[in-house]
Amino acid sequence: NAGVTQTPKFQVLKTGQSMTLQCAQDMNHNSMYWYRQDPGMGLRLIYYSASEGTTDKGEVPNGYNVSRLNKREFSLRLESAAPSQTSVYFCASRGYNEQFFGPGTRLTVL
Amino acid sequence: TQLLEQSPQFLSIQEGENLTVYCNSSSVFSSLQWYRQEPGEGPVLLVTVVTGGEVKKLKRLTFQFGDARKDSSLHITAAQPGDTGLYLCAGVLWTDKLIFGTGTRLQVFP
């Protein structure tokens, strides 16, 4: 039982490059989330998925797209990375009254 | 945009001291959660408070939810080096999404 896993752990991109952050959970949860964490700003919701096949925008969705591939997997895509997207990205899934977080992806955009 | 302000932002204390972290908002939440985050890891849930005025204790940690369900506090008695970390409050919206506070980074020195 691995909980929530994320890949990669670290990534450096040049401005304009694209990449996909992968997330998977093995707890059979319906809801999954993508957050970004920046110093002094806590975690901000980018996108979430209440169930397989549905996705909704969160607080800061611009520049991102998501795919809920199946119940286990929820990916986040940056089509054209910008320096403002330098951040630590966390995926989470929701069980009963609690969100479980992955270990994060540290992304730097040069 | 809903905001949860935490204070102080940083706290550096000696082992054995007491401390209080505050979490304030102008919004009403269905419940409020406190998470703790270690470096290189995702946040982990400490507690959920649901009822206005509710007080919960976890060993040396005491959590209180404001009567109006807009604010909360975390009090740590006799802090220990193992309490070091980033403490995040999170307001639970009626849609089950979370709004995270700005975070309090605690350092406890031996």
mmCIF file of C-alpha atoms in Angstrom:
data_model
loop_
_atom_site.group_PDB
_atom_site.id
_atom_site.type_symbol
_atom_site.label_atom_id
_atom_site.label_comp_id
_atom_site.label_asym_id
_atom_site.label_seq_id
_atom_site.Cartn_x
_atom_site.Cartn_y
_atom_site.Cartn_z
ATOM 1 C CA ASN A 1 0.000 0.000 0.000
ATOM 2 C CA ALA A 2 2.021 2.978 -1.299
ATOM 3 C CA GLY A 3 -0.654 5.678 -0.763
ATOM 4 C CA VAL A 4 -0.125 8.570 -3.200
ATOM 5 C CA THR A 5 2.881 8.430 -5.504
ATOM 6 C CA GLN A 6 4.216 11.186 -7.758
ATOM 7 C CA THR A 7 6.781 11.243 -10.544
ATOM 8 C CA PRO A 8 9.211 12.789 -11.145
ATOM 9 C CA LYS A 9 10.570 14.031 -7.823
ATOM 10 C CA PHE A 10 12.625 16.812 -9.411
ATOM 11 C CA GLN A 11 12.483 18.473 -12.844
ATOM 12 C CA VAL A 12 14.205 21.399 -14.532
ATOM 13 C CA LEU A 13 12.615 22.857 -17.660
ATOM 14 C CA LYS A 14 13.417 25.694 -20.000
ATOM 15 C CA THR A 15 10.792 28.324 -20.701
ATOM 16 C CA GLY A 16 8.370 27.035 -23.340
ATOM 17 C CA GLN A 17 9.001 23.333 -22.761
ATOM 18 C CA SER A 18 6.160 21.021 -21.867
ATOM 19 C CA MET A 19 5.914 18.207 -19.354
ATOM 20 C CA THR A 20 3.428 16.009 -17.521
ATOM 21 C CA LEU A 21 3.473 15.325 -13.796
ATOM 22 C CA GLN A 22 2.130 11.904 -12.909
ATOM 23 C CA CYS A 23 0.144 10.964 -9.815
ATOM 24 C CA ALA A 24 -1.377 7.669 -8.723
ATOM 25 C CA GLN A 25 -3.194 6.491 -5.599
ATOM 26 C CA ASP A 26 -3.972 2.967 -4.460
ATOM 27 C CA MET A 27 -6.584 3.795 -1.796
ATOM 28 C CA ASN A 28 -9.619 3.578 -4.121
ATOM 29 C CA HIS A 29 -10.469 7.245 -3.511
ATOM 30 C CA ASN A 30 -12.836 9.087 -5.810
ATOM 31 C CA SER A 31 -11.510 12.639 -5.351
ATOM 32 C CA MET A 32 -8.039 13.740 -6.399
ATOM 33 C CA TYR A 33 -6.336 17.141 -6.345
ATOM 34 C CA TRP A 34 -3.346 19.050 -7.683
ATOM 35 C CA TYR A 35 -1.815 21.849 -5.580
ATOM 36 C CA ARG A 36 1.175 24.110 -5.903
ATOM 37 C CA GLN A 37 3.134 25.319 -2.883
ATOM 38 C CA ASP A 38 5.064 28.596 -2.922
ATOM 39 C CA PRO A 39 6.865 30.246 0.002
ATOM 40 C CA GLY A 40 4.517 32.227 2.243
ATOM 41 C CA MET A 41 1.424 31.188 0.297
ATOM 42 C CA GLY A 42 0.518 27.775 1.656
ATOM 43 C CA LEU A 43 -0.943 25.346 -0.889
ATOM 44 C CA ARG A 44 -3.146 26.600 -3.697
ATOM 45 C CA LEU A 45 -5.527 24.346 -5.604
ATOM 46 C CA ILE A 46 -4.837 24.087 -9.339
ATOM 47 C CA TYR A 47 -7.385 21.462 -10.452
ATOM 48 C CA TYR A 48 -9.392 18.741 -8.828
ATOM 49 C CA SER A 49 -11.371 15.692 -9.895
ATOM 50 C CA ALA A 50 -14.378 14.561 -7.896
ATOM 51 C CA SER A 51 -14.578 11.260 -9.748
ATOM 52 C CA GLU A 52 -13.248 9.408 -12.762
ATOM 53 C CA GLY A 53 -14.076 11.357 -15.918
ATOM 54 C CA THR A 54 -14.676 14.730 -14.230
ATOM 55 C CA THR A 55 -12.305 17.624 -13.617
ATOM 56 C CA ASP A 56 -12.796 21.184 -12.362
ATOM 57 C CA LYS A 57 -10.668 24.297 -12.053
ATOM 58 C CA GLY A 58 -9.339 25.372 -8.717
ATOM 59 C CA GLU A 59 -7.895 28.690 -7.608
ATOM 60 C CA VAL A 60 -4.917 28.915 -10.021
ATOM 61 C CA PRO A 61 -5.641 26.837 -13.178
ATOM 62 C CA ASN A 62 -4.092 29.098 -15.839
ATOM 63 C CA GLY A 63 -1.238 27.433 -17.735
ATOM 64 C CA TYR A 64 -2.198 23.910 -16.657
ATOM 65 C CA ASN A 65 -4.323 21.033 -17.939
ATOM 66 C CA VAL A 66 -5.283 17.802 -16.222
ATOM 67 C CA SER A 67 -6.413 14.313 -17.141
ATOM 68 C CA ARG A 68 -8.178 11.848 -14.894
ATOM 69 C CA LEU A 69 -7.067 8.760 -16.767
ATOM 70 C CA ASN A 70 -8.868 6.308 -14.481
ATOM 71 C CA LYS A 71 -9.769 6.112 -10.807
ATOM 72 C CA ARG A 72 -6.127 5.666 -9.779
ATOM 73 C CA GLU A 73 -4.341 8.243 -11.925
ATOM 74 C CA PHE A 74 -4.554 12.033 -12.220
ATOM 75 C CA SER A 75 -1.943 13.836 -14.314
ATOM 76 C CA LEU A 76 -1.039 17.526 -14.552
ATOM 77 C CA ARG A 77 0.334 18.958 -17.793
ATOM 78 C CA LEU A 78 2.241 22.151 -18.426
ATOM 79 C CA GLU A 79 1.957 22.897 -22.156
ATOM 80 C CA SER A 80 4.404 25.806 -22.274
ATOM 81 C CA ALA A 81 6.283 26.225 -19.018
ATOM 82 C CA ALA A 82 6.941 29.710 -17.620
ATOM 83 C CA PRO A 83 9.282 30.823 -14.793
ATOM 84 C CA SER A 84 6.164 31.706 -12.740
ATOM 85 C CA GLN A 85 5.387 27.983 -12.638
ATOM 86 C CA THR A 86 8.507 27.262 -10.624
ATOM 87 C CA SER A 87 7.066 25.650 -7.516
ATOM 88 C CA VAL A 88 6.573 22.432 -5.585
ATOM 89 C CA TYR A 89 3.575 20.472 -6.859
ATOM 90 C CA PHE A 90 1.569 18.130 -4.669
ATOM 91 C CA CYS A 91 -1.035 15.600 -5.655
ATOM 92 C CA ALA A 92 -3.597 14.460 -3.091
ATOM 93 C CA SER A 93 -6.514 12.086 -2.844
ATOM 94 C CA ARG A 94 -9.401 12.348 -0.449
ATOM 95 C CA GLY A 95 -10.565 9.675 1.889
ATOM 96 C CA TYR A 96 -13.155 10.125 4.617
ATOM 97 C CA ASN A 97 -12.660 13.694 5.871
ATOM 98 C CA GLU A 98 -8.909 13.655 5.132
ATOM 99 C CA GLN A 99 -6.640 14.390 2.190
ATOM 100 C CA PHE A 100 -3.589 12.216 1.655
ATOM 101 C CA PHE A 101 -0.662 13.875 -0.074
ATOM 102 C CA GLY A 102 2.120 12.583 -2.269
ATOM 103 C CA PRO A 103 5.772 13.504 -1.645
ATOM 104 C CA GLY A 104 5.740 16.346 -4.188
ATOM 105 C CA THR A 105 7.520 17.313 -7.414
ATOM 106 C CA ARG A 106 9.988 20.181 -7.248
ATOM 107 C CA LEU A 107 9.851 21.978 -10.610
ATOM 108 C CA THR A 108 12.205 24.729 -11.737
ATOM 109 C CA VAL A 109 11.555 26.646 -14.962
ATOM 110 C CA LEU A 110 14.539 28.599 -16.255
ATOM 111 C CA THR B 1 -10.460 34.708 -3.300
ATOM 112 C CA GLN B 2 -10.834 33.173 0.143
ATOM 113 C CA LEU B 3 -7.853 33.680 2.382
ATOM 114 C CA LEU B 4 -6.664 32.028 5.549
ATOM 115 C CA GLU B 5 -4.024 34.091 7.298
ATOM 116 C CA GLN B 6 -1.709 32.364 9.725
ATOM 117 C CA SER B 7 0.440 34.076 12.327
ATOM 118 C CA PRO B 8 3.215 34.108 13.085
ATOM 119 C CA GLN B 9 4.839 33.155 9.788
ATOM 120 C CA PHE B 10 8.030 32.010 11.559
ATOM 121 C CA LEU B 11 8.609 30.902 15.127
ATOM 122 C CA SER B 12 11.950 29.980 16.642
ATOM 123 C CA ILE B 13 11.885 28.851 20.268
ATOM 124 C CA GLN B 14 13.784 26.836 22.871
ATOM 125 C CA GLU B 15 12.749 23.372 23.964
ATOM 126 C CA GLY B 16 10.233 23.536 26.812
ATOM 127 C CA GLU B 17 8.572 26.795 25.760
ATOM 128 C CA ASN B 18 4.883 27.138 24.944
ATOM 129 C CA LEU B 19 3.567 28.621 21.700
ATOM 130 C CA THR B 20 0.336 29.467 19.923
ATOM 131 C CA VAL B 21 -0.305 29.650 16.183
ATOM 132 C CA TYR B 22 -3.343 31.516 14.875
ATOM 133 C CA CYS B 23 -5.402 30.934 11.745
ATOM 134 C CA ASN B 24 -7.901 33.623 10.737
ATOM 135 C CA SER B 25 -10.388 34.112 7.918
ATOM 136 C CA SER B 26 -13.402 36.189 7.017
ATOM 137 C CA SER B 27 -15.078 33.055 5.610
ATOM 138 C CA VAL B 28 -17.121 30.455 7.453
ATOM 139 C CA PHE B 29 -16.004 26.856 7.044
ATOM 140 C CA SER B 30 -17.813 23.572 7.551
ATOM 141 C CA SER B 31 -14.769 22.380 9.483
ATOM 142 C CA LEU B 32 -11.108 23.220 9.872
ATOM 143 C CA GLN B 33 -8.063 20.993 9.677
ATOM 144 C CA TRP B 34 -4.468 21.311 10.826
ATOM 145 C CA TYR B 35 -1.666 19.648 8.893
ATOM 146 C CA ARG B 36 2.029 19.297 9.615
ATOM 147 C CA GLN B 37 4.618 19.108 6.866
ATOM 148 C CA GLU B 38 8.204 17.864 7.090
ATOM 149 C CA PRO B 39 10.865 18.951 4.550
ATOM 150 C CA GLY B 40 10.596 17.004 1.292
ATOM 151 C CA GLU B 41 7.234 15.491 2.184
ATOM 152 C CA GLY B 42 3.556 16.261 1.733
ATOM 153 C CA PRO B 43 1.360 17.568 4.568
ATOM 154 C CA VAL B 44 -0.061 15.062 7.042
ATOM 155 C CA LEU B 45 -3.340 15.600 8.855
ATOM 156 C CA LEU B 46 -3.130 16.260 12.608
ATOM 157 C CA VAL B 47 -6.738 17.020 13.494
ATOM 158 C CA THR B 48 -10.144 18.102 12.232
ATOM 159 C CA VAL B 49 -12.372 20.410 14.276
ATOM 160 C CA VAL B 50 -15.996 20.563 13.275
ATOM 161 C CA THR B 51 -18.145 22.370 15.841
ATOM 162 C CA GLY B 52 -17.841 26.080 16.675
ATOM 163 C CA GLY B 53 -16.026 26.406 20.011
ATOM 164 C CA GLU B 54 -14.675 22.849 19.816
ATOM 165 C CA VAL B 55 -11.402 22.060 21.584
ATOM 166 C CA LYS B 56 -9.353 18.954 20.746
ATOM 167 C CA LYS B 57 -6.191 17.752 22.415
ATOM 168 C CA LEU B 58 -3.476 15.544 20.969
ATOM 169 C CA LYS B 59 -0.904 14.978 23.722
ATOM 170 C CA ARG B 60 0.832 18.392 24.027
ATOM 171 C CA LEU B 61 -1.107 19.976 21.155
ATOM 172 C CA THR B 62 -4.423 21.759 21.743
ATOM 173 C CA PHE B 63 -6.597 22.840 18.824
ATOM 174 C CA GLN B 64 -9.527 25.225 19.082
ATOM 175 C CA PHE B 65 -12.181 26.168 16.499
ATOM 176 C CA GLY B 66 -13.661 29.648 16.866
ATOM 177 C CA ASP B 67 -17.307 30.036 17.841
ATOM 178 C CA ALA B 68 -18.119 31.598 14.462
ATOM 179 C CA ARG B 69 -16.162 28.878 12.587
ATOM 180 C CA LYS B 70 -13.927 31.453 10.917
ATOM 181 C CA ASP B 71 -10.749 31.030 12.934
ATOM 182 C CA SER B 72 -8.690 28.490 14.833
ATOM 183 C CA SER B 73 -5.636 28.217 17.039
ATOM 184 C CA LEU B 74 -2.987 25.606 17.756
ATOM 185 C CA HIS B 75 -1.265 25.672 21.134
ATOM 186 C CA ILE B 76 1.795 23.542 21.849
ATOM 187 C CA THR B 77 2.845 23.023 25.479
ATOM 188 C CA ALA B 78 6.477 22.350 26.328
ATOM 189 C CA ALA B 79 7.672 22.250 22.722
ATOM 190 C CA GLN B 80 10.219 19.608 21.730
ATOM 191 C CA PRO B 81 12.677 19.499 18.795
ATOM 192 C CA GLY B 82 10.473 16.814 17.226
ATOM 193 C CA ASP B 83 7.712 19.447 16.858
ATOM 194 C CA THR B 84 9.829 21.287 14.289
ATOM 195 C CA GLY B 85 8.057 21.617 10.940
ATOM 196 C CA LEU B 86 5.605 23.625 8.844
ATOM 197 C CA TYR B 87 2.102 23.855 10.327
ATOM 198 C CA LEU B 88 -0.765 24.524 7.942
ATOM 199 C CA CYS B 89 -4.378 25.203 8.752
ATOM 200 C CA ALA B 90 -6.968 24.390 6.092
ATOM 201 C CA GLY B 91 -10.587 25.477 5.965
ATOM 202 C CA VAL B 92 -12.938 22.850 4.583
ATOM 203 C CA LEU B 93 -15.516 24.315 2.218
ATOM 204 C CA TRP B 94 -18.993 22.868 1.819
ATOM 205 C CA THR B 95 -17.795 21.456 -1.523
ATOM 206 C CA ASP B 96 -15.134 19.434 0.329
ATOM 207 C CA LYS B 97 -12.345 21.509 -1.190
ATOM 208 C CA LEU B 98 -9.677 22.873 1.127
ATOM 209 C CA ILE B 99 -8.406 26.427 1.454
ATOM 210 C CA PHE B 100 -4.948 26.342 2.995
ATOM 211 C CA GLY B 101 -3.463 28.936 5.274
ATOM 212 C CA THR B 102 -0.176 30.661 4.590
ATOM 213 C CA GLY B 103 1.731 28.381 6.985
ATOM 214 C CA THR B 104 3.785 28.748 10.177
ATOM 215 C CA ARG B 105 7.326 27.452 10.156
ATOM 216 C CA LEU B 106 8.307 26.288 13.654
ATOM 217 C CA GLN B 107 11.880 25.613 14.766
ATOM 218 C CA VAL B 108 12.448 24.206 18.248
ATOM 219 C CA PHE B 109 16.032 24.233 19.478
ATOM 220 C CA PRO B 110 17.337 21.771 22.092
#
